[in-house]
Coordinates of C-alpha atoms and ligand atoms in Angstrom, one line a residue:
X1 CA -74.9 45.0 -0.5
X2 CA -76.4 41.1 -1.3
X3 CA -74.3 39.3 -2.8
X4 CA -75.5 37.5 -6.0
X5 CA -75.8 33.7 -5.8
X6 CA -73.1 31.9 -7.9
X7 CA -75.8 29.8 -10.0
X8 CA -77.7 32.9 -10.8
X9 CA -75.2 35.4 -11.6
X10 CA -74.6 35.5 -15.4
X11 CA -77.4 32.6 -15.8
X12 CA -78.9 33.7 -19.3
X13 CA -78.7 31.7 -22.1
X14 CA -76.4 33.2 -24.2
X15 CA -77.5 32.9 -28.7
X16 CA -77.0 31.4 -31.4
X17 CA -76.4 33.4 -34.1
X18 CA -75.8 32.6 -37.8
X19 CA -72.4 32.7 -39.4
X20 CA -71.4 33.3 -42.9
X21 CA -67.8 32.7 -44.1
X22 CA -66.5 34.5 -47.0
X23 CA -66.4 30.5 -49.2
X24 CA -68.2 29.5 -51.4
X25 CA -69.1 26.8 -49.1
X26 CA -72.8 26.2 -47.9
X27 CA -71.4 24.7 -44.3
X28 CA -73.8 25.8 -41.7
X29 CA -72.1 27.9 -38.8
X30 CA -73.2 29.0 -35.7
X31 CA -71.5 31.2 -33.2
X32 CA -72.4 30.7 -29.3
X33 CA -72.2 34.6 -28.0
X34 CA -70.4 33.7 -24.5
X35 CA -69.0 37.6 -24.8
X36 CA -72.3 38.5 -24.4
X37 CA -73.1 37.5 -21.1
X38 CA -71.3 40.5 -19.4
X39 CA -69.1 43.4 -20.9
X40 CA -66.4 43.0 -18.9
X41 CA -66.9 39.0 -16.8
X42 CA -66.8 38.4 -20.8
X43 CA -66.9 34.6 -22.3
X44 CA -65.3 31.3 -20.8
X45 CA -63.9 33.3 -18.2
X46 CA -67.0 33.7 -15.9
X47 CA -67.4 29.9 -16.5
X48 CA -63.5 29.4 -15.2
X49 CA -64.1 31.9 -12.3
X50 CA -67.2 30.7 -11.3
X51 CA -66.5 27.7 -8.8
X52 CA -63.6 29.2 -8.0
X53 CA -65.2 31.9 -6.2
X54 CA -67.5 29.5 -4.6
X55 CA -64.9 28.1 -2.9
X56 CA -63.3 31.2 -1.8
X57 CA -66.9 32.1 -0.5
X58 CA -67.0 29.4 1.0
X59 CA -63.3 29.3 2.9
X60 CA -64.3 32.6 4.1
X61 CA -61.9 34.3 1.9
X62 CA -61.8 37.9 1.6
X63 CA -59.3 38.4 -1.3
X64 CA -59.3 36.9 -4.8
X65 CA -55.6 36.4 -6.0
X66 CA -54.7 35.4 -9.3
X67 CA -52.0 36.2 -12.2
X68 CA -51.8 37.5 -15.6
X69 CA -49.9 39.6 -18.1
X70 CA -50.6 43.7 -19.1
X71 CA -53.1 42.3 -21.8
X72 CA -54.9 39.7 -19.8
X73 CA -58.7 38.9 -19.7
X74 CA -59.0 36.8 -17.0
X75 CA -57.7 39.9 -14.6
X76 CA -60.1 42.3 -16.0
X77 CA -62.8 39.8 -15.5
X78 CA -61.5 38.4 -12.1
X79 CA -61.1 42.0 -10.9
X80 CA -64.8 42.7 -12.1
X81 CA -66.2 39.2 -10.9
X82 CA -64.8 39.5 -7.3
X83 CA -66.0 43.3 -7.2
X84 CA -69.7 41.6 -7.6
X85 CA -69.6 39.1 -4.8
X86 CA -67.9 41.3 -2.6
X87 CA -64.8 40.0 -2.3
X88 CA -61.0 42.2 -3.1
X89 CA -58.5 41.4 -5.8
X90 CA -54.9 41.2 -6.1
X91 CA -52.9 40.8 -9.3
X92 CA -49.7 39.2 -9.9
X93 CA -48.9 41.4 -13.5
X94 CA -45.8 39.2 -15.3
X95 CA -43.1 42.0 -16.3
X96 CA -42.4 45.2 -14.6
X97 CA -44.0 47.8 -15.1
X98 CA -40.9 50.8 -15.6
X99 CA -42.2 54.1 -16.6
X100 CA -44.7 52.8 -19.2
X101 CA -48.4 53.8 -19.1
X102 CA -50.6 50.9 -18.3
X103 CA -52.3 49.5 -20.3
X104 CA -56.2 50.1 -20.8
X105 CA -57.1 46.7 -19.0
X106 CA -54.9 47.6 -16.5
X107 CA -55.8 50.7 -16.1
X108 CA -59.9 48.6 -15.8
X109 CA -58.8 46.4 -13.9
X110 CA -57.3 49.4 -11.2
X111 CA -60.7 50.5 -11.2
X112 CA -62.6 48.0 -10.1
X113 CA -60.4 48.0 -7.6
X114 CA -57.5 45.5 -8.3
X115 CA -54.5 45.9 -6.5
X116 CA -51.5 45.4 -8.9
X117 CA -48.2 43.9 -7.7
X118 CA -45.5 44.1 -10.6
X119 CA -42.9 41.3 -10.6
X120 CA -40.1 40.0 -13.0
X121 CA -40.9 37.4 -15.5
X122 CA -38.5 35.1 -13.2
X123 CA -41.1 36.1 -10.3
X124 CA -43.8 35.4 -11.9
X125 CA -43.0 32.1 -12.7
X126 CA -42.1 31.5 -8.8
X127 CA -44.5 32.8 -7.6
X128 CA -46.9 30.2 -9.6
X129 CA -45.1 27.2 -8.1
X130 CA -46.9 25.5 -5.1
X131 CA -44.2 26.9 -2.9
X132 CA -45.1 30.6 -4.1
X133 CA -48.3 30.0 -3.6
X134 CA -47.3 29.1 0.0
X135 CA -45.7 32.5 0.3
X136 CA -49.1 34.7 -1.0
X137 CA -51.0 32.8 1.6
X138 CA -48.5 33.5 4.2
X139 CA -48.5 36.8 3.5
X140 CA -52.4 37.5 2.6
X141 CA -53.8 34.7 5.4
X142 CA -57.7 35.3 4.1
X143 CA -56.6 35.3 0.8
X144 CA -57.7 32.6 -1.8
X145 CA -55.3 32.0 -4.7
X146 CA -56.7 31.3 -8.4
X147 CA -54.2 30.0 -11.1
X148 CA -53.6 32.4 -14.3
X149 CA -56.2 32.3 -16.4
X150 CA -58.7 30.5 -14.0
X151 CA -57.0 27.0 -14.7
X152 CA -57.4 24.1 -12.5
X153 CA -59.7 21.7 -12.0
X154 CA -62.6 24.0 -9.9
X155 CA -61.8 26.1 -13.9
X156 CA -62.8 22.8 -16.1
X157 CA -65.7 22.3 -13.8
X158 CA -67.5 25.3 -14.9
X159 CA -66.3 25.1 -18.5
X160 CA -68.1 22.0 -18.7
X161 CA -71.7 24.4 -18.5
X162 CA -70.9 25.5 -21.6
X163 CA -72.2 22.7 -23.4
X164 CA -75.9 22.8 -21.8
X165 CA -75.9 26.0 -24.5
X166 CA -74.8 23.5 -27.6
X167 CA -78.0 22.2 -29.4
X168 CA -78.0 18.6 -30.3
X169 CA -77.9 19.1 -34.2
X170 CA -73.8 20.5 -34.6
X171 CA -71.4 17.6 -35.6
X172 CA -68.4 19.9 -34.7
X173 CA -68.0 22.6 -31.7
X174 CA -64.7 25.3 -32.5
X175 CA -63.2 26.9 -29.8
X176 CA -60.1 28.5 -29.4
X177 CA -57.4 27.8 -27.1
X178 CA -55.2 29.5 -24.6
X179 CA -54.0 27.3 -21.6
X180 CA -57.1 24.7 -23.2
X181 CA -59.2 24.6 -19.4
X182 CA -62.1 25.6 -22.0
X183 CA -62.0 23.4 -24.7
X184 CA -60.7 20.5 -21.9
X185 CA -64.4 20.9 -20.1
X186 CA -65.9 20.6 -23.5
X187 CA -64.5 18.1 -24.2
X188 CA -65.4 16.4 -20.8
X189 CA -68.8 17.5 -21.0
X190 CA -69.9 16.8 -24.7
X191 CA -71.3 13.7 -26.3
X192 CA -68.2 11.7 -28.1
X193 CA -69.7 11.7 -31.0
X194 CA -69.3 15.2 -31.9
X195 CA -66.1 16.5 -33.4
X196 CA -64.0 19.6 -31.3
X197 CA -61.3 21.6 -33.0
X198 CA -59.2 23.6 -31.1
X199 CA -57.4 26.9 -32.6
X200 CA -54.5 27.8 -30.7
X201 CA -53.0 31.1 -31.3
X202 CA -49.5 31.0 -30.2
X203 CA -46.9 29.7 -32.0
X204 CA -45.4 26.0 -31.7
X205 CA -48.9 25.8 -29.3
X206 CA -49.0 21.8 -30.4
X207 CA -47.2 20.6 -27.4
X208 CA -50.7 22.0 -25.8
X209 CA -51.7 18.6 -27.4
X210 CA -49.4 16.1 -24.5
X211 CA -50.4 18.9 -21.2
X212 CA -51.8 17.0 -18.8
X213 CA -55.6 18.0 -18.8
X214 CA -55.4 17.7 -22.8
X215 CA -53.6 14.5 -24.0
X216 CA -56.3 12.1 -23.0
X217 CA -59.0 14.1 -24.9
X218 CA -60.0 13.4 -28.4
X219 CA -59.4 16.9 -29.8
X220 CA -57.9 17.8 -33.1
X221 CA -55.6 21.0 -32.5
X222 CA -54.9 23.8 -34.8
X223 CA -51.5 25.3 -33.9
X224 CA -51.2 27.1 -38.1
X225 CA -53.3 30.4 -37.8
X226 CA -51.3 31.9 -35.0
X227 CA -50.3 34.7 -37.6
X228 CA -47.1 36.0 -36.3
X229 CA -47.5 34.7 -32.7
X230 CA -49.6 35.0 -29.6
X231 CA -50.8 39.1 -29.4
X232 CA -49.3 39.6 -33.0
X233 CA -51.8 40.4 -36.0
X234 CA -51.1 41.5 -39.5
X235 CA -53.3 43.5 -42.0
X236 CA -55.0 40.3 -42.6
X237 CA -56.3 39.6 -39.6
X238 CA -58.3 43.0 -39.2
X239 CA -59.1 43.3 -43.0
X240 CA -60.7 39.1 -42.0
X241 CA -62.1 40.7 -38.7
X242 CA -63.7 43.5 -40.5
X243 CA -65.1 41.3 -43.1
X244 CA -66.5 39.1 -40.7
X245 CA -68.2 42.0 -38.7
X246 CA -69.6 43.7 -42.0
X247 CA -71.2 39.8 -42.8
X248 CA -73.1 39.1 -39.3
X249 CA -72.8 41.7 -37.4
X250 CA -70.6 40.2 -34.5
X251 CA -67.5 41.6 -33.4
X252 CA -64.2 39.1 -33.0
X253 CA -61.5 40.0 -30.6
X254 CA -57.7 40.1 -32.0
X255 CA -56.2 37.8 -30.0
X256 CA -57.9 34.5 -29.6
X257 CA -61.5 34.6 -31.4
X258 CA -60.4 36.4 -34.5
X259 CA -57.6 34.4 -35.4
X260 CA -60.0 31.0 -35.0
X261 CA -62.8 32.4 -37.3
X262 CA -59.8 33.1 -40.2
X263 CA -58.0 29.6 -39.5
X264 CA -62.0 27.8 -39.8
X265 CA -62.2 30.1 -42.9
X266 CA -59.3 28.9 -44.8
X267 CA -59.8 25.1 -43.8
X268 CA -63.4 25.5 -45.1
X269 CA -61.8 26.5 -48.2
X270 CA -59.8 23.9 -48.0
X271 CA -62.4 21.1 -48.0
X272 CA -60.9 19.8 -44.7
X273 CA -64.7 19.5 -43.0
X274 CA -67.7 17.1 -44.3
X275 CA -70.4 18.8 -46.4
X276 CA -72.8 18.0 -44.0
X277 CA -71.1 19.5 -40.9
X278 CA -72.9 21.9 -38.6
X279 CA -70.1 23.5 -36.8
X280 CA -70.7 25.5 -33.3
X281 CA -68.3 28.1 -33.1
X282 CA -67.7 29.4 -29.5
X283 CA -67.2 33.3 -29.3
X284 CA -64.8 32.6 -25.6
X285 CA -65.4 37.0 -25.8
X286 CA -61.9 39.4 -25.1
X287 CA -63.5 41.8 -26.8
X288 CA -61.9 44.4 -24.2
X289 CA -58.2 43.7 -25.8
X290 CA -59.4 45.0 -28.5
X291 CA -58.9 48.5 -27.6
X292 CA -55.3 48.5 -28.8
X293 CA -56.3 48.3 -32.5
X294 CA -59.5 49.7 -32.3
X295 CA -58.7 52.7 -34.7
X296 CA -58.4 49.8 -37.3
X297 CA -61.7 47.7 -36.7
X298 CA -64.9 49.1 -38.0
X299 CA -66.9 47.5 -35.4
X300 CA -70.0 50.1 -34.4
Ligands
PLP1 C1 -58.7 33.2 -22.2 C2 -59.4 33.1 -23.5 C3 -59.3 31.9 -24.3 C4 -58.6 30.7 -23.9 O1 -59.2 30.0 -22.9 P1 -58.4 28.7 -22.2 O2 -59.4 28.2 -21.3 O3 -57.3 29.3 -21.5 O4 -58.0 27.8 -23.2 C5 -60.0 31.9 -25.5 N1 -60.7 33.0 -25.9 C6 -60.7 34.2 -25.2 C7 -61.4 35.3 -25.8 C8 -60.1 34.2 -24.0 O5 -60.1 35.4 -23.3

């Protein structure tokens, strides 16, 4: 097999599509459709994955490890992105796994080939530290090690790409926010005179605000619309995500992208944006977690 060059895999241009919000407010919206640039290596996380695996390429690595929980999209896609340049994965899952079934991304991520290790959530967060990094490489000697969710600095580097797809006529870019590598690039990468809002869709997710990578940044941080915490949803949420699919056509995931669309929503309503803002909404993709709650979204 030939392994695909890491500047031409995934290369497209991903669309712009057209947005309309259930307000009565003309605001233009776009949405940037990162989740479709591959079904499973879906949104930001191809962009956080991608310099990453040049370097492990280029160490002479043989084995991607990285970490995540039973939900997590940056296994499935680091599972599916090392599969493609030839490389093996290895999971660290947070939380053991007992006798329950996995979970469907698990269950993905097993086969393409992922090897699972389950550990305790006290593990887990050893594991992270430099020195349990120390002990994975000791133990898996060709192995390169990539942080949960793809975040470090090789993570914001490729995040920054994402802004060669934002057109020069938006005033504000939306994006939602997990550990913030994303948003940080775009940040980095974007002219100053454009506006970013971050959703984040945990709870008490404002301290986000003073993390290292974030607290230099000029970012305006939306910690309200977690809607019962992060993974949570409520009737409101799908009824929003199935109004939102039956309006344009594009399908939101429940965890991150969903929950940003309803918060822009209600501050739209609110008057909190300009009238003569053009706001770039990023679809970051995890379309895959929705499978949980598919029976509820009617998504075709
Ligand atoms: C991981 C993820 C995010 C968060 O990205 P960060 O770089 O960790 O902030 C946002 N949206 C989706 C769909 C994701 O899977």
């Amino acid at each position: 097999m030939i392994e695909p060059s890491i500047n031409h895999f995934l290369s497209f241009t991903p669309s712009i599509d057209k947005v309309i919000l259930d307000t009565p407010s003309s605001l233009s919206l776009g949405m940037l459709r990162l989740d479709q640039i591959h079904p499973v290596i879906s949104g930001n996380k191809w962009y956080k994955l991608k310099y990453n695996i040049e370097k492990a390429l280029s160490n002479k690595a043989n084995t991607l490890i990285t970490y995540g929980g039973f939900y997590s999209n940056h296994l499935i896609a680091t599972a599916a992105a090392a599969k493609a340049f030839g490389l093996k994965s290895s999971a660290i899952v947070r939380g053991l796994q007992g006798n329950k079934r996995l979970t469907p991304t698990l269950q993905a991520c097993i086969e393409l080939g992922m090897q699972l290790q389950f550990v305790s959530k006290e593990q887990y967060a050893q594991l992270k530290t430099t020195a349990g990094v120390a002990s994975l490489l000791q133990r898996y000697p060709k192995a390169f090690v990539v942080p949960e969710g793809g975040n470090n600095e090789l993570g914001i580097e490729g995040t920054k790409e994402i802004v060669s797809f934002i057109p020069e006529d938006y005033t504000h870019v939306a994006v939602s926010v997990g550990s913030g590598s994303t948003i940080a690039g775009i940040r980095q990468a974007l002219k100053k005179e454009l506006i970013v809002v971050g959703f984040i869709p945990m709870k008490q997710g404002k301290y986000l605000q003073e993390a290292p990578h974030l607290k230099t940044l000029n970012l305006t941080l939306f910690d309200e619309f977690h809607l019962g915490g992060f993974g949570k949803y409520q009737p409101e949420l799908i009824y929003f995500m199935n109004r939102f699919y039956a309006n344009n056509r594009i399908p939101l995931d429940i965890v991150y992208t969903g929950k940003m669309m309803l918060g822009l929503q209600q501050l739209i309503i609110q008057n909190y944006f300009p009238k003569s803002a053009k706001i770039l909404c990023i679809h970051t993709g995890g379309l895959q977690g929705n499978v949980s709650v598919a029976g509820q979204l009617d998504f075709e």
